[in-house]
Structures are given as C-alpha cells and as structure tokens.
mmCIF file of C-alpha atoms in Angstrom:
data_model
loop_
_atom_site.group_PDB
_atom_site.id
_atom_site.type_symbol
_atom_site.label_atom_id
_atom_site.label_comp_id
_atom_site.label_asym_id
_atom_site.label_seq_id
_atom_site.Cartn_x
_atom_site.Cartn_y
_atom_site.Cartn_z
ATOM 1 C CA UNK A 1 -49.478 13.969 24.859
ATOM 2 C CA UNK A 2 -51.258 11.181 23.265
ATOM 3 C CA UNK A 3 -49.741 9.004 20.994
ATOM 4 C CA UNK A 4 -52.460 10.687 18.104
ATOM 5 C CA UNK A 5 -51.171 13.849 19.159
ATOM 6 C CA UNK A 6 -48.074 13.244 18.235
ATOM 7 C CA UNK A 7 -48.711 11.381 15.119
ATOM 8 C CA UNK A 8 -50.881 14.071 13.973
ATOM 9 C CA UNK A 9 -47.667 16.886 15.047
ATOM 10 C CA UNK A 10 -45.283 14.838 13.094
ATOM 11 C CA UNK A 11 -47.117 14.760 10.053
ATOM 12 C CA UNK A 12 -46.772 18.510 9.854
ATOM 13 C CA UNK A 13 -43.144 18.491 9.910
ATOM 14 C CA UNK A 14 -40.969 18.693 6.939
ATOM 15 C CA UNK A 15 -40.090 16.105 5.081
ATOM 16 C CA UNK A 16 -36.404 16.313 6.290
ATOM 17 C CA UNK A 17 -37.413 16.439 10.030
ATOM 18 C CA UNK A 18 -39.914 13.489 9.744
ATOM 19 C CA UNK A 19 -37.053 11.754 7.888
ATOM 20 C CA UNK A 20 -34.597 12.130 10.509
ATOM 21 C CA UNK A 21 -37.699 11.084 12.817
ATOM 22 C CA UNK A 22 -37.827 8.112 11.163
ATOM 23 C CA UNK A 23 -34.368 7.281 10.971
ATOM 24 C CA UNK A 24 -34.439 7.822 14.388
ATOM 25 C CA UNK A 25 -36.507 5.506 15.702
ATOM 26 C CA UNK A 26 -35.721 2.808 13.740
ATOM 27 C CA UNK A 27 -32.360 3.218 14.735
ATOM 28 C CA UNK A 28 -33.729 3.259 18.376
ATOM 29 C CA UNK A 29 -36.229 0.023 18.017
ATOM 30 C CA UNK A 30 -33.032 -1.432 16.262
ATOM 31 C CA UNK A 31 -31.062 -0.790 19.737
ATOM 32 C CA UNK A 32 -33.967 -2.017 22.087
ATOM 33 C CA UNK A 33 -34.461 -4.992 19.578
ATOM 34 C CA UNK A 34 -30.728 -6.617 19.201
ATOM 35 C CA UNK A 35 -30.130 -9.578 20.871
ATOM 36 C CA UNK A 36 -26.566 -10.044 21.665
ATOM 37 C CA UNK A 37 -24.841 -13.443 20.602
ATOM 38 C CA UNK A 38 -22.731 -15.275 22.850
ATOM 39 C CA UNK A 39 -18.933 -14.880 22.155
ATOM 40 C CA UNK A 40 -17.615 -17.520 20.090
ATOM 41 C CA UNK A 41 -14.326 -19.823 20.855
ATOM 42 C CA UNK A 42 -12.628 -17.152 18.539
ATOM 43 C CA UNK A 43 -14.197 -14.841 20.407
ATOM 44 C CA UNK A 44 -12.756 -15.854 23.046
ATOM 45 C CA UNK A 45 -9.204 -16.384 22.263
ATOM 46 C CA UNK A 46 -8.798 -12.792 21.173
ATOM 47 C CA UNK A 47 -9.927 -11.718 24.196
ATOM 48 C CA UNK A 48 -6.698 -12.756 25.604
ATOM 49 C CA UNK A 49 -4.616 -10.589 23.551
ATOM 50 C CA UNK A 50 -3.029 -7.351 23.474
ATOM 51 C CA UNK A 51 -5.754 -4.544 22.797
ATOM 52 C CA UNK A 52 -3.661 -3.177 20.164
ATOM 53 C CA UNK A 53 -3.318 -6.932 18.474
ATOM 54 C CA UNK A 54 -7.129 -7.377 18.422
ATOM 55 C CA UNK A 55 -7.353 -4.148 16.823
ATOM 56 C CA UNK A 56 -5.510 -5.822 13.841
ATOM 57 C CA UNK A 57 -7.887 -8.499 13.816
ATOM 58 C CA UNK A 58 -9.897 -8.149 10.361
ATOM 59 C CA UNK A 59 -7.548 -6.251 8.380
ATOM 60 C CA UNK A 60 -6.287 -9.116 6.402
ATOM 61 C CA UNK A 61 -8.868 -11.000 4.425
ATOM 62 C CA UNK A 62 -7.512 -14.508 3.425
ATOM 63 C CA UNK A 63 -8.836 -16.640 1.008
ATOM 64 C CA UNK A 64 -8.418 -20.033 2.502
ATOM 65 C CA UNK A 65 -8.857 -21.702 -0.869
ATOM 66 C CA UNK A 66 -6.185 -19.661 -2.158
ATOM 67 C CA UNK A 67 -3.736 -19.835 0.665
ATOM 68 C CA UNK A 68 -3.890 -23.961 0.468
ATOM 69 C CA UNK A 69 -3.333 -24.087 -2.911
ATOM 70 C CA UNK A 70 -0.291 -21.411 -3.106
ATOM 71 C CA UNK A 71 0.930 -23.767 0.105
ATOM 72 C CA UNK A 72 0.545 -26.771 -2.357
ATOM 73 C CA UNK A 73 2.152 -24.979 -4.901
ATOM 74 C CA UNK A 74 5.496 -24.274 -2.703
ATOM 75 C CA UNK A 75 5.805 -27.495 -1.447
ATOM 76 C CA UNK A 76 5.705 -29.054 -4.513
ATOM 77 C CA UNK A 77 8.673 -26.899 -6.068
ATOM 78 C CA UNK A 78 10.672 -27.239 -2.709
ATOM 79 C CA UNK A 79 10.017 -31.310 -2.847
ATOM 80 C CA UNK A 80 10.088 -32.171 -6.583
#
C-alpha cells in the first residue's frame, strides 16, 4: 500500500479513529525521536540505593528558600 493509499483510507475514517490515529503516531515519532540524557551525579547516587528508597525520591517537594530561612529562624532562638 502506498503511502497515498493510506492517506486517502484514513481520511475516510471517523473522526474518533483518525484521532486516535493521530495520537498514535505522534506518540510513536515521540518514542523514535527522544534522545535519552546521560544520568546526572544525582542520578547516580540514587542508583545506589534501596529500590524501595528511590521510589520515595520526589515525594517531598522542598523549598530551599524556605528551609534556610526556617533553619535561620531556629538557630537564632536556640542562640539568642
């Protein structure tokens, strides 16, 4: 089947099947197309733990900014 033929079969599906068509290949250039990044230090380090400790990894978000300046905050009650 030529490439036309198909074009010209597609656009006689539904709407909902040329949709999912669509979705489809995108999804599939999307997979062919993704360049995988080397691992990073962090990367890395997890590697070496416990596969049910990097599953954990993520679930906390911290706020750096906040977390030094609640640190700040304690040791300058504990200090003053």
């Amino acid at each position: 089947m030529t490439l036309q033929e198909l074009q010209n079969q597609a656009l006689h599906l539904p709407i909902g099947d040329r949709w999912r068509l669509v979705q489809s290949l995108l999804s599939s250039i999307q997979q062919e197309t993704l360049v995988p990044s080397p691992p990073t230090v962090e990367e890395n380090s997890l590697a070496n733990l416990d596969p049910w400790t990097q599953s954990l990894t993520g679930v906390i978000k911290l706020n750096v900014e906040e977390s030094t300046d609640s640190y700040v905050n304690y040791l300058e009650e504990k200090y003053s």
